[in-house]
mmCIF file of C-alpha atoms in Angstrom:
data_model
loop_
_atom_site.group_PDB
_atom_site.id
_atom_site.type_symbol
_atom_site.label_atom_id
_atom_site.label_comp_id
_atom_site.label_asym_id
_atom_site.label_seq_id
_atom_site.Cartn_x
_atom_site.Cartn_y
_atom_site.Cartn_z
ATOM 1 C CA MET A 1 -19.391 -3.217 19.908
ATOM 2 C CA VAL A 2 -23.071 -2.434 19.309
ATOM 3 C CA THR A 3 -25.064 -5.485 19.687
ATOM 4 C CA GLY A 4 -28.342 -6.664 17.655
ATOM 5 C CA ARG A 5 -29.524 -5.990 14.083
ATOM 6 C CA ALA A 6 -28.914 -2.238 14.208
ATOM 7 C CA GLY A 7 -25.214 -2.796 15.333
ATOM 8 C CA ARG A 8 -24.800 -5.292 12.664
ATOM 9 C CA ASP A 9 -26.021 -3.007 10.101
ATOM 10 C CA ILE A 10 -23.438 -0.320 11.094
ATOM 11 C CA TYR A 11 -20.706 -2.681 11.253
ATOM 12 C CA ASP A 12 -21.413 -3.989 7.681
ATOM 13 C CA GLN A 13 -21.726 -0.405 6.453
ATOM 14 C CA ILE A 14 -18.297 0.616 7.784
ATOM 15 C CA LEU A 15 -16.712 -2.500 6.539
ATOM 16 C CA ALA A 16 -18.307 -1.867 3.098
ATOM 17 C CA GLY A 17 -16.491 1.463 2.983
ATOM 18 C CA ALA A 18 -13.163 -0.236 2.212
ATOM 19 C CA PRO A 19 -12.179 0.753 -1.293
ATOM 20 C CA PHE A 20 -12.248 -2.345 -3.458
ATOM 21 C CA GLU A 21 -12.785 -4.439 -0.323
ATOM 22 C CA ARG A 22 -9.054 -3.996 0.394
ATOM 23 C CA CYS A 23 -7.539 -3.249 3.821
ATOM 24 C CA PRO A 24 -6.731 0.440 3.922
ATOM 25 C CA LEU A 25 -3.995 -0.266 6.398
ATOM 26 C CA CYS A 26 -1.831 -2.329 4.075
ATOM 27 C CA GLY A 27 -3.654 -1.948 0.690
ATOM 28 C CA ARG A 28 -3.363 -5.815 0.033
ATOM 29 C CA GLY A 29 -5.537 -7.796 2.403
ATOM 30 C CA ILE A 30 -9.279 -8.317 2.068
ATOM 31 C CA ALA A 31 -11.032 -6.153 4.700
ATOM 32 C CA THR A 32 -12.969 -8.781 6.792
ATOM 33 C CA THR A 33 -13.061 -7.029 10.075
ATOM 34 C CA LEU A 34 -12.980 -3.804 11.950
ATOM 35 C CA ASP A 35 -10.054 -2.393 13.826
ATOM 36 C CA HIS A 36 -10.314 0.059 16.700
ATOM 37 C CA GLN A 37 -7.807 2.899 15.638
ATOM 38 C CA LEU A 38 -7.601 3.825 19.237
ATOM 39 C CA PRO A 39 -7.677 0.483 21.335
ATOM 40 C CA LYS A 40 -10.871 -0.015 23.226
ATOM 41 C CA SER A 41 -8.947 -1.181 26.334
ATOM 42 C CA GLU A 42 -7.541 2.210 26.665
ATOM 43 C CA TYR A 43 -10.550 4.353 25.114
ATOM 44 C CA PRO A 44 -13.615 2.283 26.047
ATOM 45 C CA ILE A 45 -15.796 5.376 25.369
ATOM 46 C CA LEU A 46 -14.682 5.275 21.712
ATOM 47 C CA ALA A 47 -15.367 1.543 21.362
ATOM 48 C CA ILE A 48 -18.572 2.083 19.356
ATOM 49 C CA THR A 49 -17.740 5.317 17.654
ATOM 50 C CA PRO A 50 -17.796 4.686 14.039
ATOM 51 C CA ALA A 51 -14.877 7.137 13.363
ATOM 52 C CA ASN A 52 -12.698 4.878 15.677
ATOM 53 C CA LEU A 53 -13.646 1.648 13.589
ATOM 54 C CA VAL A 54 -11.513 1.144 10.599
ATOM 55 C CA PRO A 55 -11.807 -1.773 8.016
ATOM 56 C CA ALA A 56 -8.952 -4.086 8.114
ATOM 57 C CA CYS A 57 -7.736 -7.503 7.044
ATOM 58 C CA ASN A 58 -7.177 -10.024 9.903
ATOM 59 C CA THR A 59 -3.434 -9.737 9.600
ATOM 60 C CA CYS A 60 -3.318 -5.972 10.172
ATOM 61 C CA ASN A 61 -5.938 -6.280 12.970
ATOM 62 C CA GLN A 62 -3.879 -8.769 14.817
ATOM 63 C CA LYS A 63 -0.514 -7.044 14.120
ATOM 64 C CA LYS A 64 -2.016 -3.724 15.515
ATOM 65 C CA SER A 65 -3.599 -5.445 18.464
ATOM 66 C CA SER A 66 -4.100 -2.876 21.334
ATOM 67 C CA LYS A 67 -0.838 -0.871 20.941
ATOM 68 C CA ASP A 68 -1.232 2.696 22.088
ATOM 69 C CA PRO A 69 1.057 5.474 20.690
ATOM 70 C CA ALA A 70 3.155 7.166 23.344
ATOM 71 C CA GLU A 71 3.571 10.376 21.233
ATOM 72 C CA ALA A 72 2.300 11.937 18.013
ATOM 73 C CA SER A 73 5.039 10.571 15.844
ATOM 74 C CA GLU A 74 4.022 7.102 16.816
ATOM 75 C CA MET A 75 0.457 7.308 15.791
ATOM 76 C CA LEU A 76 -0.478 5.044 12.945
ATOM 77 C CA LEU A 77 -2.248 6.449 9.913
ATOM 78 C CA HIS A 78 -6.029 6.743 10.100
ATOM 79 C CA PRO A 79 -7.467 6.305 6.557
ATOM 80 C CA TYR A 80 -10.366 8.507 7.197
ATOM 81 C CA PHE A 81 -8.603 11.485 8.543
ATOM 82 C CA ASP A 82 -4.993 11.476 7.470
ATOM 83 C CA GLU A 83 -4.589 13.008 4.110
ATOM 84 C CA LEU A 84 -1.647 11.986 2.177
ATOM 85 C CA GLY A 85 -2.177 14.576 -0.508
ATOM 86 C CA THR A 86 -1.737 13.934 -4.130
ATOM 87 C CA SER A 87 2.047 13.356 -4.334
ATOM 88 C CA ARG A 88 3.335 9.911 -5.163
ATOM 89 C CA TRP A 89 4.823 8.991 -2.013
ATOM 90 C CA LEU A 90 5.357 5.235 -2.540
ATOM 91 C CA GLY A 91 8.521 4.637 -4.435
ATOM 92 C CA ALA A 92 10.145 1.535 -5.599
ATOM 93 C CA ARG A 93 13.536 0.664 -7.156
ATOM 94 C CA ILE A 94 14.423 -2.370 -9.150
ATOM 95 C CA HIS A 95 17.493 -4.292 -8.073
ATOM 96 C CA GLU A 96 19.040 -5.304 -11.477
ATOM 97 C CA GLU A 97 20.131 -8.680 -10.686
ATOM 98 C CA SER A 98 19.058 -12.291 -11.386
ATOM 99 C CA PRO A 99 16.438 -12.913 -10.260
ATOM 100 C CA ALA A 100 15.403 -9.274 -10.275
ATOM 101 C CA ARG A 101 13.568 -7.832 -7.130
ATOM 102 C CA ALA A 102 11.814 -4.642 -6.234
ATOM 103 C CA GLU A 103 12.473 -2.617 -3.033
ATOM 104 C CA TYR A 104 9.777 -0.395 -1.680
ATOM 105 C CA PHE A 105 10.260 2.889 0.358
ATOM 106 C CA VAL A 106 8.419 6.152 1.352
ATOM 107 C CA LYS A 107 9.141 9.315 -0.396
ATOM 108 C CA PRO A 108 7.861 12.111 1.854
ATOM 109 C CA GLY A 109 5.470 14.487 0.131
ATOM 110 C CA ASP A 110 6.539 17.961 -0.269
ATOM 111 C CA ASP A 111 3.571 19.246 1.841
ATOM 112 C CA TRP A 112 4.345 16.833 4.772
ATOM 113 C CA ASN A 113 5.823 18.109 7.988
ATOM 114 C CA ALA A 114 8.476 16.283 9.955
ATOM 115 C CA THR A 115 5.877 14.580 12.203
ATOM 116 C CA PHE A 116 3.644 13.432 9.586
ATOM 117 C CA SER A 117 6.519 11.992 7.653
ATOM 118 C CA ASP A 118 7.609 10.134 10.595
ATOM 119 C CA ARG A 119 4.206 8.729 11.116
ATOM 120 C CA VAL A 120 3.983 7.489 7.387
ATOM 121 C CA VAL A 121 7.297 5.841 7.712
ATOM 122 C CA ARG A 122 6.419 4.216 11.116
ATOM 123 C CA HIS A 123 3.116 2.972 9.514
ATOM 124 C CA PHE A 124 5.177 1.497 6.532
ATOM 125 C CA LYS A 125 7.615 -0.203 8.941
ATOM 126 C CA PHE A 126 5.087 -1.322 11.543
ATOM 127 C CA PHE A 127 2.940 -3.309 8.958
ATOM 128 C CA GLY A 128 5.977 -4.564 7.240
ATOM 129 C CA LEU A 129 4.896 -3.002 3.970
ATOM 130 C CA SER A 130 8.196 -3.023 2.186
ATOM 131 C CA ARG A 131 8.380 -6.795 2.475
ATOM 132 C CA GLN A 132 4.842 -7.398 1.753
ATOM 133 C CA TYR A 133 4.937 -5.213 -1.405
ATOM 134 C CA ALA A 134 8.247 -6.877 -2.415
ATOM 135 C CA LEU A 135 6.851 -10.345 -2.263
ATOM 136 C CA ALA A 136 3.743 -9.389 -4.249
ATOM 137 C CA ALA A 137 6.111 -7.666 -6.800
ATOM 138 C CA ALA A 138 8.075 -10.785 -7.149
ATOM 139 C CA GLY A 139 4.931 -12.639 -8.264
ATOM 140 C CA LYS A 140 4.040 -10.002 -10.697
ATOM 141 C CA LEU A 141 7.548 -9.668 -12.220
ATOM 142 C CA ALA A 142 7.451 -13.489 -12.789
ATOM 143 C CA THR A 143 3.897 -13.518 -14.335
ATOM 144 C CA ASP A 144 4.613 -10.356 -16.430
ATOM 145 C CA ARG A 145 7.919 -11.398 -17.808
ATOM 146 C CA LEU A 146 6.938 -13.050 -20.880
ATOM 147 C CA GLN A 147 4.305 -10.297 -21.953
ATOM 148 C CA HIS A 148 7.000 -7.636 -21.448
ATOM 149 C CA ALA A 149 9.560 -9.634 -23.306
ATOM 150 C CA GLY A 150 7.252 -9.993 -26.200
ATOM 151 C CA LEU A 151 6.270 -6.196 -26.121
ATOM 152 C CA LEU A 152 10.121 -5.558 -26.335
ATOM 153 C CA ARG A 153 10.611 -7.852 -29.412
ATOM 154 C CA ARG A 154 7.595 -6.534 -31.234
ATOM 155 C CA THR A 155 7.886 -2.803 -30.382
ATOM 156 C CA GLY A 156 11.264 -2.088 -28.830
ATOM 157 C CA PRO A 157 12.289 -0.481 -25.512
ATOM 158 C CA ASP A 158 10.844 2.840 -25.979
ATOM 159 C CA GLU A 159 7.337 1.408 -26.458
ATOM 160 C CA LEU A 160 7.677 -1.096 -23.651
ATOM 161 C CA ARG A 161 8.696 1.915 -21.344
ATOM 162 C CA LEU A 162 5.574 3.750 -22.633
ATOM 163 C CA HIS A 163 3.442 0.756 -21.887
ATOM 164 C CA LEU A 164 4.818 0.474 -18.165
ATOM 165 C CA ARG A 165 4.200 4.184 -17.672
ATOM 166 C CA GLU A 166 0.622 4.066 -18.895
ATOM 167 C CA ALA A 167 0.199 0.965 -16.579
ATOM 168 C CA ALA A 168 1.539 3.112 -13.651
ATOM 169 C CA GLU A 169 -0.711 5.982 -14.598
ATOM 170 C CA GLY A 170 -3.683 3.582 -14.642
ATOM 171 C CA TYR A 171 -3.047 2.327 -11.094
ATOM 172 C CA TRP A 172 -2.594 5.872 -9.837
ATOM 173 C CA ALA A 173 -5.716 7.213 -11.383
ATOM 174 C CA THR A 174 -7.657 4.285 -10.103
ATOM 175 C CA ALA A 175 -6.392 3.788 -6.448
ATOM 176 C CA GLY A 176 -3.621 6.263 -5.836
ATOM 177 C CA ASN A 177 -0.273 5.019 -4.304
ATOM 178 C CA THR A 178 -0.314 1.267 -4.881
ATOM 179 C CA TRP A 179 2.478 -1.390 -4.977
ATOM 180 C CA GLU A 180 1.611 -2.298 -8.566
ATOM 181 C CA GLY A 181 1.916 1.367 -9.782
ATOM 182 C CA ALA A 182 5.193 1.999 -7.995
ATOM 183 C CA LEU A 183 6.390 -1.230 -9.522
ATOM 184 C CA CYS A 184 5.535 -0.267 -13.068
ATOM 185 C CA ASN A 185 6.992 3.197 -12.682
ATOM 186 C CA ALA A 186 10.250 1.576 -11.395
ATOM 187 C CA LEU A 187 10.364 -0.770 -14.199
ATOM 188 C CA ALA A 188 9.908 2.033 -16.675
ATOM 189 C CA GLU A 189 12.806 3.828 -15.131
ATOM 190 C CA SER A 190 15.081 0.945 -15.545
ATOM 191 C CA ASP A 191 17.006 0.966 -18.651
ATOM 192 C CA TRP A 192 18.142 -2.490 -17.796
ATOM 193 C CA TYR A 193 14.791 -3.790 -17.635
ATOM 194 C CA VAL A 194 13.303 -2.258 -20.791
ATOM 195 C CA ASN A 195 16.337 -3.502 -22.709
ATOM 196 C CA GLY A 196 15.674 -7.117 -21.869
ATOM 197 C CA GLY A 197 16.303 -7.391 -17.946
ATOM 198 C CA MET A 198 12.979 -9.345 -17.619
ATOM 199 C CA ASN A 199 14.713 -12.274 -19.422
ATOM 200 C CA ALA A 200 17.014 -12.535 -16.315
ATOM 201 C CA ILE A 201 13.989 -13.027 -13.856
#
C-alpha cells in the first residue's frame, strides 16, 4: 500500500467511490476498507494499482482473503470492469407459508455468455448472498407487514400490488439490482401476499 499523505488521499478517494458507501461485493455492508481484487501475495506488482483496489466491507474482505481463481469461470466479479448490463438478474420468490420468507437467486441476463453466467453465480454463492439477502428480507417483511395490511384494507389488492411494483421500480432506478427491489417485485407477483398473506408473517 502506498504510504504517507499522498497514499492516504488515494486510499480515501477509492473508498469514497463506493455507491452510497455500500460494499459493491455484497451490496449490504458499509465499505470501510479496500480489497485487492487480485491478491497481493500472488500479484505484488498490482498491490498499489488503483484498478486492483476495490471498496469492501470487512466481512467481504475477510471472506475473499487471498484466494486466487484457477480459471476464468472462478473469477469473482470486479465492480469496475464487469458490466452486468441492464437486465434484472437478481430474482426472488416468496415461500407462501407462516412465517413467509424470501428466496434469492440469479437469473442470467440475455446478453451473458456461459462463462460470465458462471462467474455471477459463483460470486453470489461465494459471498453467501442468498442467505444474506433472505435474512435482510425477513426483517423488512416484518417491519412492512402492518403498512401493507393497512394498504390492503384501505385500497384493495390491486393497489397494494401497484404500490409494491412502484417500490421495486424505485429501487431499480436508484441502485439497480438490489435485494429490496427483488423482494418488492416478488411480493407484487404473489397473489397470496397481496390478498392478505402479510397477516401470516
